[in-house]
XYZ file of C-alpha atoms in Angstrom:
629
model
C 0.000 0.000 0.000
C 2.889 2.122 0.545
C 6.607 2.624 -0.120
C 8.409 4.750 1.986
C 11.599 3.866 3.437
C 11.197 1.879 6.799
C 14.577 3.754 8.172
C 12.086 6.631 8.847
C 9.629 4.816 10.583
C 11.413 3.130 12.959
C 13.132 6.116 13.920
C 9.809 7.786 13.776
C 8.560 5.155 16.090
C 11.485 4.463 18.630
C 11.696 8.613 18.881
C 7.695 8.550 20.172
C 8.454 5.302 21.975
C 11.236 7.114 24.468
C 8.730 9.733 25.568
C 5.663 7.309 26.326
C 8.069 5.524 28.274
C 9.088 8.361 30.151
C 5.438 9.468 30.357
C 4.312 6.410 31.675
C 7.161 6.026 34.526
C 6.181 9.183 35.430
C 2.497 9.195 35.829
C 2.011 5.524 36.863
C 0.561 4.720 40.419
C 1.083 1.801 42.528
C -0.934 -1.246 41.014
C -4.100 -2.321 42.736
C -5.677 -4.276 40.009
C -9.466 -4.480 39.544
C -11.982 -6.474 41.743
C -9.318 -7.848 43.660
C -10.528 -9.958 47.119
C -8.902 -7.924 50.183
C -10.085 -9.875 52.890
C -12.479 -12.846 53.064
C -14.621 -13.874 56.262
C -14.416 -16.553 57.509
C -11.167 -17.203 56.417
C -9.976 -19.885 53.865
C -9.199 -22.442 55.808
C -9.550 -21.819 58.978
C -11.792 -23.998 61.523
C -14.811 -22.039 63.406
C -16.234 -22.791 66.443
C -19.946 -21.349 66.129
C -21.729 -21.190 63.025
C -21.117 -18.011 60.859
C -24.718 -16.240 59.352
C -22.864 -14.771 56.524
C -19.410 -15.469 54.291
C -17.903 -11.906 53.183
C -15.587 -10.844 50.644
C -13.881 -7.552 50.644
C -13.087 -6.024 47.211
C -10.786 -3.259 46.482
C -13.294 -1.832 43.657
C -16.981 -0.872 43.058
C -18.414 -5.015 42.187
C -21.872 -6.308 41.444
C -23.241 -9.960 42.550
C -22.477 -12.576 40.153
C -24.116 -15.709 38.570
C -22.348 -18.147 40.048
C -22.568 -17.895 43.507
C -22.872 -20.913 45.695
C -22.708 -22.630 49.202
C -22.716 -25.959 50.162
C -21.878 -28.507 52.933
C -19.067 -30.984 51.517
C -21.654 -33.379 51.137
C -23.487 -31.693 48.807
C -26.314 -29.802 50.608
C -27.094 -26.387 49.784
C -26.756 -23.898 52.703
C -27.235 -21.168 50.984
C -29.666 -18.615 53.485
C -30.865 -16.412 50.974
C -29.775 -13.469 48.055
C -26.683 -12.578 48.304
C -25.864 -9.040 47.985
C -23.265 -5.903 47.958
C -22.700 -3.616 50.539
C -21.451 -0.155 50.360
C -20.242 -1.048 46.677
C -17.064 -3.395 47.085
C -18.392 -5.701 49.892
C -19.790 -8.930 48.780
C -22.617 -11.063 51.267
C -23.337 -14.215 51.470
C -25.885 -15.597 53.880
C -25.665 -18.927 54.869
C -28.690 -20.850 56.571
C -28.998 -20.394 60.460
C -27.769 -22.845 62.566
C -25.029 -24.640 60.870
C -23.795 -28.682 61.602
C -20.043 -29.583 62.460
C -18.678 -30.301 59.178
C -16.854 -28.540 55.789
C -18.209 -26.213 53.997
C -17.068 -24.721 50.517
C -18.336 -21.745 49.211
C -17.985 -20.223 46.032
C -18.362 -16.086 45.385
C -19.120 -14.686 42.060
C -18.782 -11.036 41.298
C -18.830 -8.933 38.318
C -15.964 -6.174 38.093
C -17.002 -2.053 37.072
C -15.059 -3.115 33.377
C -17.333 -6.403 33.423
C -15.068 -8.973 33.652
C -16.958 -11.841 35.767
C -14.419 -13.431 38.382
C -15.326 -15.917 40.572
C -13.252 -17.729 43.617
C -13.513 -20.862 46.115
C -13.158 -20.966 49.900
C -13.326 -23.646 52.573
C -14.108 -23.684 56.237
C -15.149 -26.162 58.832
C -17.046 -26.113 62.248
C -15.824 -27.935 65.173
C -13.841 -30.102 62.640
C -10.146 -31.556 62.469
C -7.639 -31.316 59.800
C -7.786 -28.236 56.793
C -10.605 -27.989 55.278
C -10.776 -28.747 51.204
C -13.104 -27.138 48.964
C -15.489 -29.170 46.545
C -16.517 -26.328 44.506
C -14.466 -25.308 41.169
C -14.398 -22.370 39.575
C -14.695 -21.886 35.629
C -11.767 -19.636 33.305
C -12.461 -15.908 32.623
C -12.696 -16.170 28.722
C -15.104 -17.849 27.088
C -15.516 -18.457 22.923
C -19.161 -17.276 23.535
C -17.425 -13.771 24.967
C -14.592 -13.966 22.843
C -16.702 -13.753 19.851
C -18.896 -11.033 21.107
C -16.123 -8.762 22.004
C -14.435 -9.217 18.915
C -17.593 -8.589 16.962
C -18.052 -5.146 19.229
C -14.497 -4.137 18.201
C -14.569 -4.976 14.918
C -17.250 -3.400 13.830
C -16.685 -0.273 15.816
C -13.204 0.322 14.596
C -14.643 -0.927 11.018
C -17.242 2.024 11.317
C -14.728 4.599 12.725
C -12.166 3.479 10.071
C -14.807 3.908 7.510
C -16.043 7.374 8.230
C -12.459 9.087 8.923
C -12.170 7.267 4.732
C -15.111 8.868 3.872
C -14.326 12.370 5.522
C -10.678 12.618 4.904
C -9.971 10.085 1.797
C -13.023 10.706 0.212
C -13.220 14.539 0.501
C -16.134 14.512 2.443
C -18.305 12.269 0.260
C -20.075 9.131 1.101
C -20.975 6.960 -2.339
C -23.231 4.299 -1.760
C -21.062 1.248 -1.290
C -18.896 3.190 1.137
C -22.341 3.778 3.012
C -23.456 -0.161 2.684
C -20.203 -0.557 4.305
C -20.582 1.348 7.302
C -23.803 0.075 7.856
C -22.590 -3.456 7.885
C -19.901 -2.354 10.630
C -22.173 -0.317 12.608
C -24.482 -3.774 12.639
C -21.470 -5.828 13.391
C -21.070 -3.383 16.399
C -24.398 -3.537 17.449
C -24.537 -7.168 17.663
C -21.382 -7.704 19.736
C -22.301 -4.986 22.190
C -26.400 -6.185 22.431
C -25.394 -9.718 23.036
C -22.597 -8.758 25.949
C -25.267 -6.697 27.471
C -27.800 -9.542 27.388
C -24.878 -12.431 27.670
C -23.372 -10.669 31.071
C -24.042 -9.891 34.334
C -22.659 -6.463 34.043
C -26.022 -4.164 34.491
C -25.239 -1.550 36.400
C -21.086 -1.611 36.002
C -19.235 0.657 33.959
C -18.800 -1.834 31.251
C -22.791 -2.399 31.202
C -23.776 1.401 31.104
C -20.760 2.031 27.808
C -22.161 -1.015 25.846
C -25.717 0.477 26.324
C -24.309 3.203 24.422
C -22.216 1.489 22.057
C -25.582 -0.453 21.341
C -27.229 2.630 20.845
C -24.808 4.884 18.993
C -24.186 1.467 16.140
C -28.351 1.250 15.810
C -28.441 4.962 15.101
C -24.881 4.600 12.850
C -26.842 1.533 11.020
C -29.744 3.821 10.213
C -28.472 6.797 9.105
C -25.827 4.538 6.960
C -28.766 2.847 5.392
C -30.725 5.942 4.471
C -27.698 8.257 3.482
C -27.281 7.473 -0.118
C -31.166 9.357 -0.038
C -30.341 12.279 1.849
C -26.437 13.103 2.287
C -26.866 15.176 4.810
C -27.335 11.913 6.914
C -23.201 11.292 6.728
C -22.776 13.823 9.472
C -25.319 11.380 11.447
C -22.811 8.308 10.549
C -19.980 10.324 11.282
C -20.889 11.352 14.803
C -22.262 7.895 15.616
C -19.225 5.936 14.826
C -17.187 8.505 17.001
C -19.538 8.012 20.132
C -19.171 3.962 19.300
C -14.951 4.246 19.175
C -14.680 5.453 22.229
C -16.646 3.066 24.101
C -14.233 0.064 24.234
C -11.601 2.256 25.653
C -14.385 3.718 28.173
C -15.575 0.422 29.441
C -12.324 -1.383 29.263
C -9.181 -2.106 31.274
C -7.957 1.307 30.072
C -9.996 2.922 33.079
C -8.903 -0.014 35.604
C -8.444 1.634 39.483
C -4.227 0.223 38.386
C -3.824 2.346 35.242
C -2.305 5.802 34.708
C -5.310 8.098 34.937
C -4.600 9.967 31.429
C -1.540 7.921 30.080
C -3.630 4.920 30.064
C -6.624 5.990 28.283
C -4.937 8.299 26.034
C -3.054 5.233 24.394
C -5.298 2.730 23.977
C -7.517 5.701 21.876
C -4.167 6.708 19.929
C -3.857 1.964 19.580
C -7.251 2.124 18.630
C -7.572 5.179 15.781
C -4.522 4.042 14.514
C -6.118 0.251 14.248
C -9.240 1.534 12.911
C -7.741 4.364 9.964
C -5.946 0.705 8.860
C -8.577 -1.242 8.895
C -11.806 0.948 7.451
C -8.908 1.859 4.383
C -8.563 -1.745 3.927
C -11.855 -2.367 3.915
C -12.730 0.768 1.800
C -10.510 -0.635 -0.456
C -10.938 -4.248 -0.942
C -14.745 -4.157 0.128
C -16.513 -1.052 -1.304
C -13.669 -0.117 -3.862
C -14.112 3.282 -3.298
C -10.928 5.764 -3.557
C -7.326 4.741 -4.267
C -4.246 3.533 -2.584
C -2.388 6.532 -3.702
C -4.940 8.921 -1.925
C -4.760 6.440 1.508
C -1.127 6.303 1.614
C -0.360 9.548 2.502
C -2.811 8.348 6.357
C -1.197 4.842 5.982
C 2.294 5.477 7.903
C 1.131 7.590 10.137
C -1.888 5.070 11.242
C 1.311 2.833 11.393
C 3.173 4.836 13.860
C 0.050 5.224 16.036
C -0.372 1.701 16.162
C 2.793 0.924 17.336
C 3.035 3.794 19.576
C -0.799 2.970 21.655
C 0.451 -0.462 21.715
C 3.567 -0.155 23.195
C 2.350 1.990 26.036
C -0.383 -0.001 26.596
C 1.856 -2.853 27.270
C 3.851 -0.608 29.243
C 0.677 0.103 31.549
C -0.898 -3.361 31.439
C 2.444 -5.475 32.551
C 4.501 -5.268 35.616
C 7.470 -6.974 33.860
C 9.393 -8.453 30.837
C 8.776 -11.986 31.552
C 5.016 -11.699 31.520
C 5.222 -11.247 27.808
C 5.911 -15.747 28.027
C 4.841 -16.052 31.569
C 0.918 -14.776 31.303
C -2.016 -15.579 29.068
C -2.380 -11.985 28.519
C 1.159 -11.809 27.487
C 1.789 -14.305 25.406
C -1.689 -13.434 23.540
C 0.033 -10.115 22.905
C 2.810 -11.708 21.175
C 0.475 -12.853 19.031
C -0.997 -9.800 18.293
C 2.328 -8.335 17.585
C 3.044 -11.118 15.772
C 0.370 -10.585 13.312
C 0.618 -6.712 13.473
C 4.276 -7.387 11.955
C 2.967 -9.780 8.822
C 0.951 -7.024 8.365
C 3.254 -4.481 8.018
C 5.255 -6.788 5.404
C 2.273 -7.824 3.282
C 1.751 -3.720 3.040
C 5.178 -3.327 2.159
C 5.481 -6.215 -0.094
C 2.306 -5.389 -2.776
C -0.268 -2.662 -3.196
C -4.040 -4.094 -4.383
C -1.884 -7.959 -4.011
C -2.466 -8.960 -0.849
C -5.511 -6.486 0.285
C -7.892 -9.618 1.055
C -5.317 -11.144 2.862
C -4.656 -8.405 5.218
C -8.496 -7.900 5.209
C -8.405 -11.598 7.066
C -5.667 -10.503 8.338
C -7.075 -7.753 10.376
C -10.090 -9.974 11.422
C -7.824 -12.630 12.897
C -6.418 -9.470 15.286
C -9.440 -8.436 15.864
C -10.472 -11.882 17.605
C -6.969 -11.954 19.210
C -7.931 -7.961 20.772
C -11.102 -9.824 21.909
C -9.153 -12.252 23.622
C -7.163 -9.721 25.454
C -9.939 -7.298 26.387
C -11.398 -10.541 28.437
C -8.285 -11.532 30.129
C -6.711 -10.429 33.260
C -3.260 -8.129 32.433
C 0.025 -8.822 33.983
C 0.055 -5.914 36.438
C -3.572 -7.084 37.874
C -2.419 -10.878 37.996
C 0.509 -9.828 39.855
C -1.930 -7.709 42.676
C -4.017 -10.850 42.469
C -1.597 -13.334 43.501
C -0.806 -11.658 46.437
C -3.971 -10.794 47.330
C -4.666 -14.408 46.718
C -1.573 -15.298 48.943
C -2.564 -12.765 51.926
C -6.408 -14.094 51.758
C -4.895 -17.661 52.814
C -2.953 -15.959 55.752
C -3.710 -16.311 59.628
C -6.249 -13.841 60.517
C -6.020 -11.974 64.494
C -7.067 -14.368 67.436
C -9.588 -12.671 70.094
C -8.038 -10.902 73.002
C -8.443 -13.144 76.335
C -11.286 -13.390 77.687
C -11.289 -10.239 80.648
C -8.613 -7.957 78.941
C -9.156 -4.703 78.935
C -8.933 -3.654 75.142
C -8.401 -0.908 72.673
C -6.912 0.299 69.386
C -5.400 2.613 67.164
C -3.616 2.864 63.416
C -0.238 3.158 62.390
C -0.251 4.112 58.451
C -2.195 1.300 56.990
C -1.885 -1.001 59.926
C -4.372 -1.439 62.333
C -3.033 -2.081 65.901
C -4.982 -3.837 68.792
C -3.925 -3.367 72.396
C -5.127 -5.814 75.358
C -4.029 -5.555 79.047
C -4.860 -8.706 81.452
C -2.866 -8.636 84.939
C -0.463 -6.357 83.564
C 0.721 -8.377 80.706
C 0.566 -6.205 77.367
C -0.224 -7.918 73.948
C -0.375 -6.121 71.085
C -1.933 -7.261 67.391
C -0.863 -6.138 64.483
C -3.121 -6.692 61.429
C -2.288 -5.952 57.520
C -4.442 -4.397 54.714
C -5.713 -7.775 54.169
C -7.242 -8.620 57.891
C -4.470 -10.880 58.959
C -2.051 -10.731 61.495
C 1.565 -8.771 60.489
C 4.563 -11.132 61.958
C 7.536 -9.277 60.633
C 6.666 -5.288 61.907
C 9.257 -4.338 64.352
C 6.730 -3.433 67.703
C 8.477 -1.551 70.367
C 6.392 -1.366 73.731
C 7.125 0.716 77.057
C 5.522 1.229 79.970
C 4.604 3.594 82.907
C 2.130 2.462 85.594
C -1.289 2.055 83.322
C 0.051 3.600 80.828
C 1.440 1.897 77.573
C 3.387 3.366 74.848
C 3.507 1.544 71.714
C 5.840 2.330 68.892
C 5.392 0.745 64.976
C 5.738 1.747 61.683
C 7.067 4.858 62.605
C 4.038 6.203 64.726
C 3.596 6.121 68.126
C 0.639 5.589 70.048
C -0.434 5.829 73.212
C -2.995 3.462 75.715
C -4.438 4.631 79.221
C -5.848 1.771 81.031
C -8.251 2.658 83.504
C -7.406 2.287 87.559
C -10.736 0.273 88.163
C -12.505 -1.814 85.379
C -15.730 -1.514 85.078
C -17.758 -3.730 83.033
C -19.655 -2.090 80.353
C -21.462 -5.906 78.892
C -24.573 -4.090 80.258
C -24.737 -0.972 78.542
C -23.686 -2.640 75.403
C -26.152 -4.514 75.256
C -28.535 -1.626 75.865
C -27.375 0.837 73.366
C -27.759 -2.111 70.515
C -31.117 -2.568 71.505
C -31.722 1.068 71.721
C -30.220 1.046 67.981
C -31.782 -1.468 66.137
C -35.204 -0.447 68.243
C -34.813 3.363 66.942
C -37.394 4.757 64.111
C -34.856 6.185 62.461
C -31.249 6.874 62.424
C -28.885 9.323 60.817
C -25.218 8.454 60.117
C -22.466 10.922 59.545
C -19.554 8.149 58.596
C -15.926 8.602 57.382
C -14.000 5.766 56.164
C -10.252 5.173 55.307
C -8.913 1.928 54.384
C -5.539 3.724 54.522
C -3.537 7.183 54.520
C -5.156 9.616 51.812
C -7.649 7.393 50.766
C -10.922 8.299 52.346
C -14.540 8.574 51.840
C -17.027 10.527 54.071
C -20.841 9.952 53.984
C -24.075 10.471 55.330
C -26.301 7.496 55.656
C -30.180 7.575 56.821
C -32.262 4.788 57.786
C -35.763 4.341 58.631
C -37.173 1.283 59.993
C -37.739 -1.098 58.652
C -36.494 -1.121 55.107
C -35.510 2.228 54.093
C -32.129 3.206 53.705
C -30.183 6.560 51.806
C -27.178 7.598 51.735
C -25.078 10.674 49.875
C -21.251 10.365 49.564
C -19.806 14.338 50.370
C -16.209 13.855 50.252
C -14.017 11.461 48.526
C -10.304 11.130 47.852
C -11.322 8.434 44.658
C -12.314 10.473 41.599
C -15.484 9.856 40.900
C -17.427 8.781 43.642
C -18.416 12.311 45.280
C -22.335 13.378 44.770
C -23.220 9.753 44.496
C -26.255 8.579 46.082
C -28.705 5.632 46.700
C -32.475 5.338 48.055
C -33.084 1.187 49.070
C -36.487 0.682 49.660
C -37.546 -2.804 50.572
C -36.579 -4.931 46.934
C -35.911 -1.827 45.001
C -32.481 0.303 44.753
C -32.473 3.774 42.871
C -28.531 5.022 41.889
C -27.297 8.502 40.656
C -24.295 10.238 40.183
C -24.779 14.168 41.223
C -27.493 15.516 39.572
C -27.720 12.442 36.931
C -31.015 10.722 36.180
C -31.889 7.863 38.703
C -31.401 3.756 37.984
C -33.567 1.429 39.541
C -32.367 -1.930 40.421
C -33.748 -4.694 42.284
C -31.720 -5.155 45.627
C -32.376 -8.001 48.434
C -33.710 -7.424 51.597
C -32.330 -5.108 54.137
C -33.684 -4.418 57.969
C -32.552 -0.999 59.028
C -31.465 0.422 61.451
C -28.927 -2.263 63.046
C -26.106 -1.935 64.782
C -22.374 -1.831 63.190
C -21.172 -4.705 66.065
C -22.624 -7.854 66.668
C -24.758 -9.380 69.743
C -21.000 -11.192 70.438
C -19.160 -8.409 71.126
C -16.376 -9.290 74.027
C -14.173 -7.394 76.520
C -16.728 -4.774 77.123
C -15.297 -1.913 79.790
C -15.518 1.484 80.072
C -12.802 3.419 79.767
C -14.034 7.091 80.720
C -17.809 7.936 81.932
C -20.026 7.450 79.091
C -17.078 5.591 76.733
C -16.698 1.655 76.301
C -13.877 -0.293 74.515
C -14.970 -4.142 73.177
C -14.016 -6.222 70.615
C -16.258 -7.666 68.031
C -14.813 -11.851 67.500
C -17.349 -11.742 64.171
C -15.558 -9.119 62.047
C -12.400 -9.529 64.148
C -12.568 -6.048 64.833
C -11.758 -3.007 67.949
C -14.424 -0.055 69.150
C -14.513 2.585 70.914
C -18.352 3.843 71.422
C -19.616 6.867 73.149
C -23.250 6.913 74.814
C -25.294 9.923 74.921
C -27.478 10.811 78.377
C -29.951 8.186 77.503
C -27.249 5.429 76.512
C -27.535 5.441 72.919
C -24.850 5.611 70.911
C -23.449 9.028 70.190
C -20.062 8.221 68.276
C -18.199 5.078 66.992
C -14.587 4.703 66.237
C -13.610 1.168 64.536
C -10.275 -0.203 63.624
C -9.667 -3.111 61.780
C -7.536 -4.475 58.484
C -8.142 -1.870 55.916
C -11.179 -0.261 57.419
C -10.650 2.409 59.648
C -14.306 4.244 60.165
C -15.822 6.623 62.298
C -19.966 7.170 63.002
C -21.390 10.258 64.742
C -24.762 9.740 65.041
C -28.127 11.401 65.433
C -31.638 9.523 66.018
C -33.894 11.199 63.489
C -34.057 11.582 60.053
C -36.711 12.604 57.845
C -39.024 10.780 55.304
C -37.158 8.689 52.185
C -39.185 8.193 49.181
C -38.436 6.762 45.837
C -37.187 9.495 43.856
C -39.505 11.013 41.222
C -37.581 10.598 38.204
């Protein structure tokens, strides 16, 4: 298709290649992969004593309930207890039947990520059993050929129809002859099959990934349309034109390219520059071979530089996407881009080799790559996998033992550690717990103390513990304020959450009994989530984003208000008038509550692995209603 020297290129190439490299070292964050499990409870593994009422598993993204969800006794019996739902947007439940036999149990969670990747995972506990438990439950592979195809379909035909109209507007002078329009209508229905089917094929509704290929759906039925009908009435073209840019920008919006692990602009920018450069190639091609509209001589002069572009998206993509060299052999994701490359390089030859020749051939060419891009888009990258495994590898760790039974107990962080403190006779222990819930062995922990009092350096912070002269059992008034709680008619919530230094989110949540619940988030250190807000009321969930339109969703059952510790909660004392310190054995957990005159609770302070949260709160609340549009 074209002649120019390849000296020029390359240099061309490697010249652009230097600065996305720099770019990318410089604007890359610290990799925390998408839908990742933080922290699972009860933990894999492990051996319970009572029966737990629910499994949970702690995401480190936004993550919707999946289809594959399931709990059983080794022996086959379903113990499922009923829908299993998300809390506060990256927490997944799992209720399990009341009142649980001695024996294994194997559970498997299903989840679908915010770029709609559905990931699933197995985990095995026993009660009052010996040896470790084993799961029976498997788990099935990310990509399918059912998802494979409809992804490649999506991208085909949307870099088909963008390829086709920048022809028709640049190539073609503006014009759009008849064949060039039966050929943008056949991408724009490629397009619009791939993304209908993923939308009805998935369990994304509601993700990031769902809400793009609604549009992608939409902007490839309207491309269709006005592609049919524009050889009638030209003025249509500038219909085509704008739908097939709306539908090339959704892969990149609903893809790994917006992934909580990539560079926020490096990222995205690339795989758009990968992607025009992909689909100027491919609609010229096609323009060429397919309609036979314009010349080669004409589509040279975009050729190289569609080329370059290529090459250039690409290799920063791969840049953002793997962690290191050896995931190129080591990874699915990596060796499927070697194939891509591979066939991105024949390409380049059979273009340099003949003109007209070998157009067919790099027509199949191009559709090959396009089911290879499909591939990728549906597998996990190298930087995610690598956040995964040790994820995956902290999950399995040992989790924090209760304190003994009559310590006196409190808490505090240190960075992104959470640090427990227990006093019994004098004797200090101290309990260091991780990001992902379990306990931290190898944290130098220096402890001194004066009297009652206990200083306790770690991780370069220091904190301090006071334990009172008397201790005076607060069990009582524990139990009271609960009651008080989950007895009130309605209950206001000013919460702020960090799972660790400058990540935070602050919110205010209001509940009416029984089954109406609201919140609004205020403040929020992740981009994004600020103005969002929710209405549950009984099976129904309405979602918005600031002054957005509302989404209704079905949600399962909730019971409102109830209290943020459980009717377990040990080592109750108080340690000032009106404060108690307990632990919570079910979430593995430290509090510090405050009671108000009448002994409800007034504030909250809770430290555990990754979830460091404080609750003012204030008994009233007025009326929540379904929103009105």
């Amino acid at each position: 298709m074209w002649r120019t020297p390849t000296a020029r290129l390359s240099c061309g190439v490697a010249s652009a290649a230097l600065v996305v490299v720099a770019l990318s070292m410089a604007t890359a964050r610290s990799a925390s992969a998408h839908a990742v499990p933080l922290h699972v409870e009860p933990a894999p593994g492990s051996t319970l004593t009572t029966a737990p009422r629910d499994v949970f598993v702690t995401f480190d993204s936004p993550v919707r309930v999946g289809p594959r969800i399931a709990a059983v006794r080794n022996d086959g019996i379903n113990v499922l207890g009923g829908k299993p739902r998300v809390s506060r947007g990256n927490r997944l439940v799992i209720p399990l039947q009341p009142g649980l036999d001695s024996a294994t149990y194997s559970i498997r969670w299903s989840i679908v990520s915010d770029d709609g990747h559905e990931e699933e995972g197995v985990i095995a506990f026993g009660i009052g059993t010996s040896g470790r438990p084993v799961a029976v439950l498997t788990t099935r592979g990310y990509v399918t050929w059912q998802r494979l195809i409809m992804r490649a379909l999506l991208l085909l035909g949307a870099l088909g129809a963008a390829g086709g109209a920048f022809y028709s507007a640049f190539v073609l002078g503006g014009a759009l002859p008849r064949r060039q329009a039966h050929l943008l209508f056949a991408c724009f229905v490629l397009a619009f099959a791939g993304a209908d089917a993923l939308i009805h094929a998935t369990s994304a509704g509601g993700t990031r990934f769902g809400r793009f290929m609604i549009v992608a759906t939409v902007a490839a039925g309207v491309g269709a349309a006005a592609a049919a009908l524009a050889p009638l009435k030209q003025w249509l073209r500038f219909v085509v034109w704008g739908a097939a840019a709306v539908l090339f920008v959704c892969p990149t919006l609903a893809g790994h390219a917006l992934d909580a692990d990539q560079p926020a602009v490096i990222a995205p920018a690339a795989d758009l520059l990968h992607l025009g450069g992909a689909a100027v190639w491919i609609g010229g091609v096609a323009s060429l071979a397919l309609a036979r509209t314009g010349t080669v001589h004409r589509f040279a002069q975009f050729a190289l530089p569609a080329v370059a572009v290529v090459a250039l998206g690409g290799g920063a993509r791969a840049l953002t996407e793997l962690s290191s060299v050896s995931q190129l052999w080591t990874t699915s994701y990596g060796r499927t881009l070697l194939v891509k490359t591979a066939i991105f390089a024949l390409l380049l030859v059979l273009a340099w080799l003949g003109r007209r020749r070998f157009l067919l051939v790099q027509l199949g060419l191009l559709v090959v790559l396009g089911v290879t891009v499909g591939a990728l888009t549906d597998l996990r990258p190298g930087r995610a996998l690598s956040t995964v495994a040790s994820a995956q590898a902290n999950v399995a760790a040992v989790p924090p033992s209760p304190p003994p039974a009559g310590a006196y107990v409190d808490a505090g962080q240190a960075g992104k550690l959470a640090v427990g403190f227990a006093w019994l006779d004098g004797r200090v222990k101290v309990t260091v717990v991780g990001q992902d819930g379990n306990v931290v062995e190898d944290e130098p922990v220096r402890i001194a103390r004066s009297g009652r009092s206990v200083r306790v350096e770690i991780a370069g912070k220091t904190l301090r513990f006071a334990v009172p002269p008397v201790l005076q059992s607060g069990a009582a008034a524990l139990r009271h304020a609960r009651r008080l709680y989950d007895d009130a008619r309605a209950v206001t919530i000013v919460e702020r959450l960090s799972s660790r230094p400058g990540l935070s989110i602050a919110t205010v949540f209001r509940e009416r009994a029984p089954d109406r619940l609201a919140y609004r988030i205020f403040s929020s250190t992740e981009p994004g989530l600020t103005g969002k807000q929710s209405i549950v009321i009984g099976g129904r969930r309405w979602d918005r984003s600031g002054r957005g339109p509302w989404r209704s969703t079905s949600y399962g059952e909730i019971r409102v208000p109830n209290a943020y510790w459980g009717p377990r909660a040990q080592n109750a004392f108080y340690s000032a008038p009106n404060m108690i310190t307990f632990y919570d054995p079910r979430i593995r957990a430290w509090y510090r509550l405050r009671l108000d005159r009448a002994g409800r609770p007034a504030a909250l302070k809770m430290i555990a692995g990754a979830h460091f949260m404080h609750h003012d709160y204030s008994f009233r609340s007025p009326p929540i209603s379904a929103p009105s549009r």
